[in-house]
mmCIF file of N, CA, C and O in Angstrom:
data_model
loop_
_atom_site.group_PDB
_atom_site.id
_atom_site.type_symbol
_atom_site.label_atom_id
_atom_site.label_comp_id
_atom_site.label_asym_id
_atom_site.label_seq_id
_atom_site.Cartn_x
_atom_site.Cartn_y
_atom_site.Cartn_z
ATOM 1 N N UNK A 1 81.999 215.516 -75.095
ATOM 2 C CA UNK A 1 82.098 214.663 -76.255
ATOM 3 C C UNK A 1 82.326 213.194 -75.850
ATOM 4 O O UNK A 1 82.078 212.286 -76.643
ATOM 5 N N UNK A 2 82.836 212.950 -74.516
ATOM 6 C CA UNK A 2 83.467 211.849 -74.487
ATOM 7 C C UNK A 2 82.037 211.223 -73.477
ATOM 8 O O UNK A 2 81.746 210.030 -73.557
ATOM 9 N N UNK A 3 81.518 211.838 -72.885
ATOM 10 C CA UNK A 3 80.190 211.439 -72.357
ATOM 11 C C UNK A 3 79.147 211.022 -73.418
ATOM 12 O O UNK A 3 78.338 210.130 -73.162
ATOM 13 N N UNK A 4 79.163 211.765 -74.802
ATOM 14 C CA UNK A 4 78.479 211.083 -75.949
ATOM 15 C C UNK A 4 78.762 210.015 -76.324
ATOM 16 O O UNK A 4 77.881 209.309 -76.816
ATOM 17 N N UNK A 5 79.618 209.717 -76.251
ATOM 18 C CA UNK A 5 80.367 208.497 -77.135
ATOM 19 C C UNK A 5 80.626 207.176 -75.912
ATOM 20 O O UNK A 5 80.879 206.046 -76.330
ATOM 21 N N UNK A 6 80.551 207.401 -74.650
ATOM 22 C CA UNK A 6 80.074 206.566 -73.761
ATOM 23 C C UNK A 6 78.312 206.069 -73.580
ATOM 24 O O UNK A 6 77.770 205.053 -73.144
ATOM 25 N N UNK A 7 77.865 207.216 -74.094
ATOM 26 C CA UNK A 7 76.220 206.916 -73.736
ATOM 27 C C UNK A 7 76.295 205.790 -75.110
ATOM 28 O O UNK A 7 75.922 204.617 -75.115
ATOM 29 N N UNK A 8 76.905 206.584 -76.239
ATOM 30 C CA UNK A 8 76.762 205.934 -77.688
ATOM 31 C C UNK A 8 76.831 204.537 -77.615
ATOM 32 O O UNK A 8 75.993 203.714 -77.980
ATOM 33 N N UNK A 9 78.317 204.306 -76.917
ATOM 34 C CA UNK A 9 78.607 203.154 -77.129
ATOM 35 C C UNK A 9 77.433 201.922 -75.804
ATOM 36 O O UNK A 9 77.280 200.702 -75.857
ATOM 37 N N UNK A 10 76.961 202.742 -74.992
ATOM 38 C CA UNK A 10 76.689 201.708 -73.882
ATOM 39 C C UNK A 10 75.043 201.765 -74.407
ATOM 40 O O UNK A 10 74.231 201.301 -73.607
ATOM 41 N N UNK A 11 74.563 202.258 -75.583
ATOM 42 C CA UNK A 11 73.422 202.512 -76.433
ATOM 43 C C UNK A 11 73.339 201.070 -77.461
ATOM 44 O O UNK A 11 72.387 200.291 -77.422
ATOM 45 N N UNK A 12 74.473 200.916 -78.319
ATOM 46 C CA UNK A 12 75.022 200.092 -79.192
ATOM 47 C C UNK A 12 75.123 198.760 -78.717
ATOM 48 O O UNK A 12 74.730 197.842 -79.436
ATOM 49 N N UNK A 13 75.947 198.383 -76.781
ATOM 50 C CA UNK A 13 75.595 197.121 -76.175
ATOM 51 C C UNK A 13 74.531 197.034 -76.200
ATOM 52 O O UNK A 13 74.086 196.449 -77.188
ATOM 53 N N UNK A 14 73.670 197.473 -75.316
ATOM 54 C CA UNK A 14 72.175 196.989 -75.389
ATOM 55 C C UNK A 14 72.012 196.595 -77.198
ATOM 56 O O UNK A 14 72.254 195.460 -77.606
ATOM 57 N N UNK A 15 71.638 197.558 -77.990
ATOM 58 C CA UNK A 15 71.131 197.173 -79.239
ATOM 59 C C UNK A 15 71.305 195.400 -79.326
ATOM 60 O O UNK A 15 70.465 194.519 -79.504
ATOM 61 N N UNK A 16 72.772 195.354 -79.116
ATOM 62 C CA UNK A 16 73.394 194.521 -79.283
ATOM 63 C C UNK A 16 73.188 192.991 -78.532
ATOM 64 O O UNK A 16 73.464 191.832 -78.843
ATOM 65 N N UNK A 17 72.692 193.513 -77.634
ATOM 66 C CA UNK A 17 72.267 192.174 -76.719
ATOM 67 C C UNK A 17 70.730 191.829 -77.104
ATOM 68 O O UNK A 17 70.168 190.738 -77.197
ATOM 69 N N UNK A 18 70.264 193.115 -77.290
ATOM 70 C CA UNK A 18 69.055 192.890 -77.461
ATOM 71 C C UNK A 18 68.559 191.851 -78.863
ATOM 72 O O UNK A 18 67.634 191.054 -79.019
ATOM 73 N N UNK A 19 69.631 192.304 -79.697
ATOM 74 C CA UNK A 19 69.435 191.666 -80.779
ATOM 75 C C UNK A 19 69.676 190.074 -80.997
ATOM 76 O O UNK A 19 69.158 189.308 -81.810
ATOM 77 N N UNK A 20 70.721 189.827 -79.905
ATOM 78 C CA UNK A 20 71.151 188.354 -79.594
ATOM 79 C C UNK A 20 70.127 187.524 -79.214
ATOM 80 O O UNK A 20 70.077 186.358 -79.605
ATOM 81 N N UNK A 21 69.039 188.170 -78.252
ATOM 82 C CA UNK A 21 68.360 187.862 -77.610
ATOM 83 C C UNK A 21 66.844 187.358 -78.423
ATOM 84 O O UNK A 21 66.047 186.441 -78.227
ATOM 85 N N UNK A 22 66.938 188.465 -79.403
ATOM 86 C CA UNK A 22 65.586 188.277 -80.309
ATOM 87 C C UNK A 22 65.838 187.251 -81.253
ATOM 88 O O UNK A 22 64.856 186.783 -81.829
ATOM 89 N N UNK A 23 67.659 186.538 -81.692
ATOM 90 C CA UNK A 23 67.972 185.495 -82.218
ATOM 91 C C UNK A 23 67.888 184.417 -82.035
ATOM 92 O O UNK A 23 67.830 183.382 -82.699
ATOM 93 N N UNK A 24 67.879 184.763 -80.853
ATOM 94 C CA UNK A 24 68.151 183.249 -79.723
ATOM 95 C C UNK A 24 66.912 182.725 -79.630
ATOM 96 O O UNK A 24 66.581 181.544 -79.730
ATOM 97 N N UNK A 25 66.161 183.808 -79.404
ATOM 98 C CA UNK A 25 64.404 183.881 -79.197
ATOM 99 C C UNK A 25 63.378 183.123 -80.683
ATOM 100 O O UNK A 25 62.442 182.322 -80.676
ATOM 101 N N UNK A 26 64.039 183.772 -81.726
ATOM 102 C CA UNK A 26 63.665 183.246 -82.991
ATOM 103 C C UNK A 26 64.239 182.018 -83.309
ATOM 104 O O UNK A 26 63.616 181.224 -84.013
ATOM 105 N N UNK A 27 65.215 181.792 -82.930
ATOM 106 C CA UNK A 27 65.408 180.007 -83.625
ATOM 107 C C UNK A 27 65.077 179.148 -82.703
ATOM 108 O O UNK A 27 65.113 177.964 -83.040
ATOM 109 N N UNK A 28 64.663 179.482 -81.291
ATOM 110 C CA UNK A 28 64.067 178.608 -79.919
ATOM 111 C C UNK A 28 62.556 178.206 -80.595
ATOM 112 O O UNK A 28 62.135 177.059 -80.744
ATOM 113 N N UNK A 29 61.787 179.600 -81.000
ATOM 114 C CA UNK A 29 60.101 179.631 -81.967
ATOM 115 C C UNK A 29 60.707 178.525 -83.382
ATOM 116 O O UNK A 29 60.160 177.433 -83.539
ATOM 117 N N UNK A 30 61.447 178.816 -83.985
ATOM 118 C CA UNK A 30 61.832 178.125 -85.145
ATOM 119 C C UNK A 30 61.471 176.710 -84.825
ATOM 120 O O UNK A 30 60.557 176.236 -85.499
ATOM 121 N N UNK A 31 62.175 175.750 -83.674
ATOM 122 C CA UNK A 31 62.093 174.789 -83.285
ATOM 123 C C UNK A 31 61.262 174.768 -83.022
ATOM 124 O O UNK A 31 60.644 174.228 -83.939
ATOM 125 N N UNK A 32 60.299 175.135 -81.889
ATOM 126 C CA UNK A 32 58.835 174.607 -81.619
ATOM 127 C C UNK A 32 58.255 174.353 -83.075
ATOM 128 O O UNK A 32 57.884 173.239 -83.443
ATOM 129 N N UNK A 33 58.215 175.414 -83.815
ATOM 130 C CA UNK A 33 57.389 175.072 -84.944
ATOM 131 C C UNK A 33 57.621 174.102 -85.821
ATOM 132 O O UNK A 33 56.694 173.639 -86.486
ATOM 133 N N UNK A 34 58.702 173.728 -85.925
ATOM 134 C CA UNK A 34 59.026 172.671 -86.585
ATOM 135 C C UNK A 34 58.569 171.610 -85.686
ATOM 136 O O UNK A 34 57.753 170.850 -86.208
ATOM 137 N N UNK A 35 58.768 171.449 -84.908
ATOM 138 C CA UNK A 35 58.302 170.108 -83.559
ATOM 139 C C UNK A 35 56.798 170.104 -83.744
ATOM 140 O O UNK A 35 56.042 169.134 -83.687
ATOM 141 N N UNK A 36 56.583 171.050 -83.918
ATOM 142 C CA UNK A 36 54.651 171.294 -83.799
ATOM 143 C C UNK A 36 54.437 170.671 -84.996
ATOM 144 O O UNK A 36 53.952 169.541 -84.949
ATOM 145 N N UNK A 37 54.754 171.278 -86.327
ATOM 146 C CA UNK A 37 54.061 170.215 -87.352
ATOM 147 C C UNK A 37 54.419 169.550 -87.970
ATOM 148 O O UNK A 37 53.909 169.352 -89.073
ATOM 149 N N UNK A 38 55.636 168.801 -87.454
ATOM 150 C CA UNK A 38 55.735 167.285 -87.117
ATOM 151 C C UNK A 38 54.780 166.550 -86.560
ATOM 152 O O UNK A 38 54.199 165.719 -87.259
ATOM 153 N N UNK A 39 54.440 166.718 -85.198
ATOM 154 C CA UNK A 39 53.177 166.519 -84.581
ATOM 155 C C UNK A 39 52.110 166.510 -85.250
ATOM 156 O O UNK A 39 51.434 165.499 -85.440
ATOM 157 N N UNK A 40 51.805 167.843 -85.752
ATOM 158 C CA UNK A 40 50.657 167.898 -86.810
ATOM 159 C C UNK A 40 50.427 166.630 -87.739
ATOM 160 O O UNK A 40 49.397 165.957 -87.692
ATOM 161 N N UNK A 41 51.610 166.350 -88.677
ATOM 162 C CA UNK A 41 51.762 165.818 -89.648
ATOM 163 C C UNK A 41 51.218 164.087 -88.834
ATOM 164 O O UNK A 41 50.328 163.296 -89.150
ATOM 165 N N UNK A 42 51.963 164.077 -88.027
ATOM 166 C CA UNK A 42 51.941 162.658 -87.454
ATOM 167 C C UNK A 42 50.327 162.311 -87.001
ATOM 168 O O UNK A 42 49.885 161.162 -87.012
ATOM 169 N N UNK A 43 49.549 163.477 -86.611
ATOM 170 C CA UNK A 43 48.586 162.800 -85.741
ATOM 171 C C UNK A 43 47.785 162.950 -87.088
ATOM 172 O O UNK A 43 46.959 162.061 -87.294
ATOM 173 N N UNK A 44 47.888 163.806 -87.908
ATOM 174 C CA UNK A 44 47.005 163.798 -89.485
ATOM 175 C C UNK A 44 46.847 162.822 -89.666
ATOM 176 O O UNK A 44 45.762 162.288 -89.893
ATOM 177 N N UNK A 45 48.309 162.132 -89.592
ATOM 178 C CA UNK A 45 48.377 160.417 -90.348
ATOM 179 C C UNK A 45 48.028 159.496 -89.574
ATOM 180 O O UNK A 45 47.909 158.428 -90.176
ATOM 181 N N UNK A 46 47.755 159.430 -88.218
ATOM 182 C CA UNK A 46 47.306 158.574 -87.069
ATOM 183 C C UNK A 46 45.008 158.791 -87.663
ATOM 184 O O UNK A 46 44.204 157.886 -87.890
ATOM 185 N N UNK A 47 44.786 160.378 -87.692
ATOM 186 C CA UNK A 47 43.453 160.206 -88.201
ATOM 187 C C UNK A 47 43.022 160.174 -89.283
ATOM 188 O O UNK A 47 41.829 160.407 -89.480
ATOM 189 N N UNK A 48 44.052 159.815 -90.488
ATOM 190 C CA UNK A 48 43.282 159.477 -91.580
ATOM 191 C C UNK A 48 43.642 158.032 -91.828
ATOM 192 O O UNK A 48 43.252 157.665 -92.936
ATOM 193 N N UNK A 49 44.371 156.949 -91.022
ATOM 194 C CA UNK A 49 44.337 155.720 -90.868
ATOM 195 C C UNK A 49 43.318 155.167 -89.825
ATOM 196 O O UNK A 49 43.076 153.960 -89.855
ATOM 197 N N UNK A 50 42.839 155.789 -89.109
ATOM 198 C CA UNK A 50 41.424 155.840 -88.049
ATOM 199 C C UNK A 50 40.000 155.929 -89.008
ATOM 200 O O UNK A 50 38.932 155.337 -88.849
ATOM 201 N N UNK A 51 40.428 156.939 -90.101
ATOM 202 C CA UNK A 51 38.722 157.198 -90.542
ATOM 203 C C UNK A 51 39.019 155.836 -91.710
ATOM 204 O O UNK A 51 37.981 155.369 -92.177
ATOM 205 N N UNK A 52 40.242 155.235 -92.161
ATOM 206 C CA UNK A 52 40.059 154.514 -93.384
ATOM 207 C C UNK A 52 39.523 153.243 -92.463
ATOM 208 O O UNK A 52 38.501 152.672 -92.844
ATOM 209 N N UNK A 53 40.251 152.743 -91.145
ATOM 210 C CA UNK A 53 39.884 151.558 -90.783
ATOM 211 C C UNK A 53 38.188 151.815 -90.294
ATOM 212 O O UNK A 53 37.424 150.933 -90.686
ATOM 213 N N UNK A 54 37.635 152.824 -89.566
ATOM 214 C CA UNK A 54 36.411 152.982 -89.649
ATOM 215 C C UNK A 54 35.255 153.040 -90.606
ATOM 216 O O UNK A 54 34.071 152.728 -90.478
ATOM 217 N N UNK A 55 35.990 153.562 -91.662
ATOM 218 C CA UNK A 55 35.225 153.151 -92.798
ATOM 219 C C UNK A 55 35.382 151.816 -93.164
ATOM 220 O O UNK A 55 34.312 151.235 -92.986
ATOM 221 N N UNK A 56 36.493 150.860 -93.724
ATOM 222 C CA UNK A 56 36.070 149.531 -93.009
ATOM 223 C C UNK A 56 35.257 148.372 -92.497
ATOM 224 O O UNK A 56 34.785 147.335 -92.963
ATOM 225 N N UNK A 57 35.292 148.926 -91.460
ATOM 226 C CA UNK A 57 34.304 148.626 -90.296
ATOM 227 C C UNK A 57 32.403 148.859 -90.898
ATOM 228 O O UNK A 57 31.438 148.095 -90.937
ATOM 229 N N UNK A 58 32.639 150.414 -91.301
ATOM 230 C CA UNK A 58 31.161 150.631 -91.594
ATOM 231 C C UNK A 58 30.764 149.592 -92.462
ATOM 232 O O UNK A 58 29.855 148.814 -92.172
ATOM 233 N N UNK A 59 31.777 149.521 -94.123
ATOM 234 C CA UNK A 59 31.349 148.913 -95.084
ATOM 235 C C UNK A 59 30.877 147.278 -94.727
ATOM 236 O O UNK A 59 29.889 146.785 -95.271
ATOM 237 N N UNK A 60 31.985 146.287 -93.440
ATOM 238 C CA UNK A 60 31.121 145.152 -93.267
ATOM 239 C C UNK A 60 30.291 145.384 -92.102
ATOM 240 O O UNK A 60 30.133 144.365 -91.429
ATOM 241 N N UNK A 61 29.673 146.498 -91.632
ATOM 242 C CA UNK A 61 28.331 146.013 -90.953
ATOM 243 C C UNK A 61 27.071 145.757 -91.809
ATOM 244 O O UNK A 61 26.214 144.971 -91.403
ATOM 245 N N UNK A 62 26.946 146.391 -92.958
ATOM 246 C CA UNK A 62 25.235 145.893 -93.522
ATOM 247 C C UNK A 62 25.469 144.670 -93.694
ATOM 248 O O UNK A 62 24.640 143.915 -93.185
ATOM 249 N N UNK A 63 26.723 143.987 -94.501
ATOM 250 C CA UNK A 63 27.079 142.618 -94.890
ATOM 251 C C UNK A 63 26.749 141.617 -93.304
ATOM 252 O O UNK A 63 26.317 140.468 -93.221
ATOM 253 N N UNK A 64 27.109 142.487 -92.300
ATOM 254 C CA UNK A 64 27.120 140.869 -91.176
ATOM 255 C C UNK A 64 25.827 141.014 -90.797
ATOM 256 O O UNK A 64 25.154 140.028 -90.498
ATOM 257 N N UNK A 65 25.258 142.463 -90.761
ATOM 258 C CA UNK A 65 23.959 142.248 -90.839
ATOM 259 C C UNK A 65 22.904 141.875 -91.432
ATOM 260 O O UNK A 65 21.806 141.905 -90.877
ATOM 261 N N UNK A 66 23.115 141.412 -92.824
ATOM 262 C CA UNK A 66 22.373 140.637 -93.400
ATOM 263 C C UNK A 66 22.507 139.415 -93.312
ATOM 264 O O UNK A 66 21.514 138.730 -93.071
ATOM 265 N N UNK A 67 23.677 138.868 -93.472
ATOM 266 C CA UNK A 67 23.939 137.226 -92.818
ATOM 267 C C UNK A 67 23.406 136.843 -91.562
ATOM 268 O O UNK A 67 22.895 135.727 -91.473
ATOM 269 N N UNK A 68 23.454 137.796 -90.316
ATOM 270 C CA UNK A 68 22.702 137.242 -89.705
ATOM 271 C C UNK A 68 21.292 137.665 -89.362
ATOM 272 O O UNK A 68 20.921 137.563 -88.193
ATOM 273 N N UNK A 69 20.325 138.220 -90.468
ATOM 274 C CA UNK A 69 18.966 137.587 -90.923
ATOM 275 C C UNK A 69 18.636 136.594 -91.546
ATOM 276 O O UNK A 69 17.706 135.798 -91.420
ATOM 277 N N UNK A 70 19.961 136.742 -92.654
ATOM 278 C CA UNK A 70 19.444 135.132 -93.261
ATOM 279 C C UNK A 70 20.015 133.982 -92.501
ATOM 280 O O UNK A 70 19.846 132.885 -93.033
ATOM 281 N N UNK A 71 20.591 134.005 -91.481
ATOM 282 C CA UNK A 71 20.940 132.260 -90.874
ATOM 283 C C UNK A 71 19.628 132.459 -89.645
ATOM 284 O O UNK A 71 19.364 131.541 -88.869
#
């Protein structure tokens, strides 16, 4: 009986660590992901201030290109 209740209990550490481990493990992933789309978010906003100034850009090329046919 007392060999059960040793396996039991040295059954229950593990569980027990194991479970620490899958905590520790999950809020370590928690953070990346949060760090990640931050990132995300940031470079979104780095390329949709890229396509507005490129668009921009597109809208005065016919304009300089017509000015300089007519000079």
């Amino acid at each position: 009986m007392l060999d059960q209740l040793d396996a039991l209990t040295s059954r229950m550490q593990d569980l027990v660590a194991h479970v620490r481990q899958l905590r520790d493990e999950n809020h370590m992933l928690r953070t990346q992901l949060a760090t990640s789309q931050s990132e995300l978010a940031e470079l979104n906003e780095r390329i949709a201030t890229a396509t507005k100034r490129l668009d921009a850009l597109i809208e005065r090329l016919p304009r300089e290109l017509r000015e300089a046919d007519g000079a």
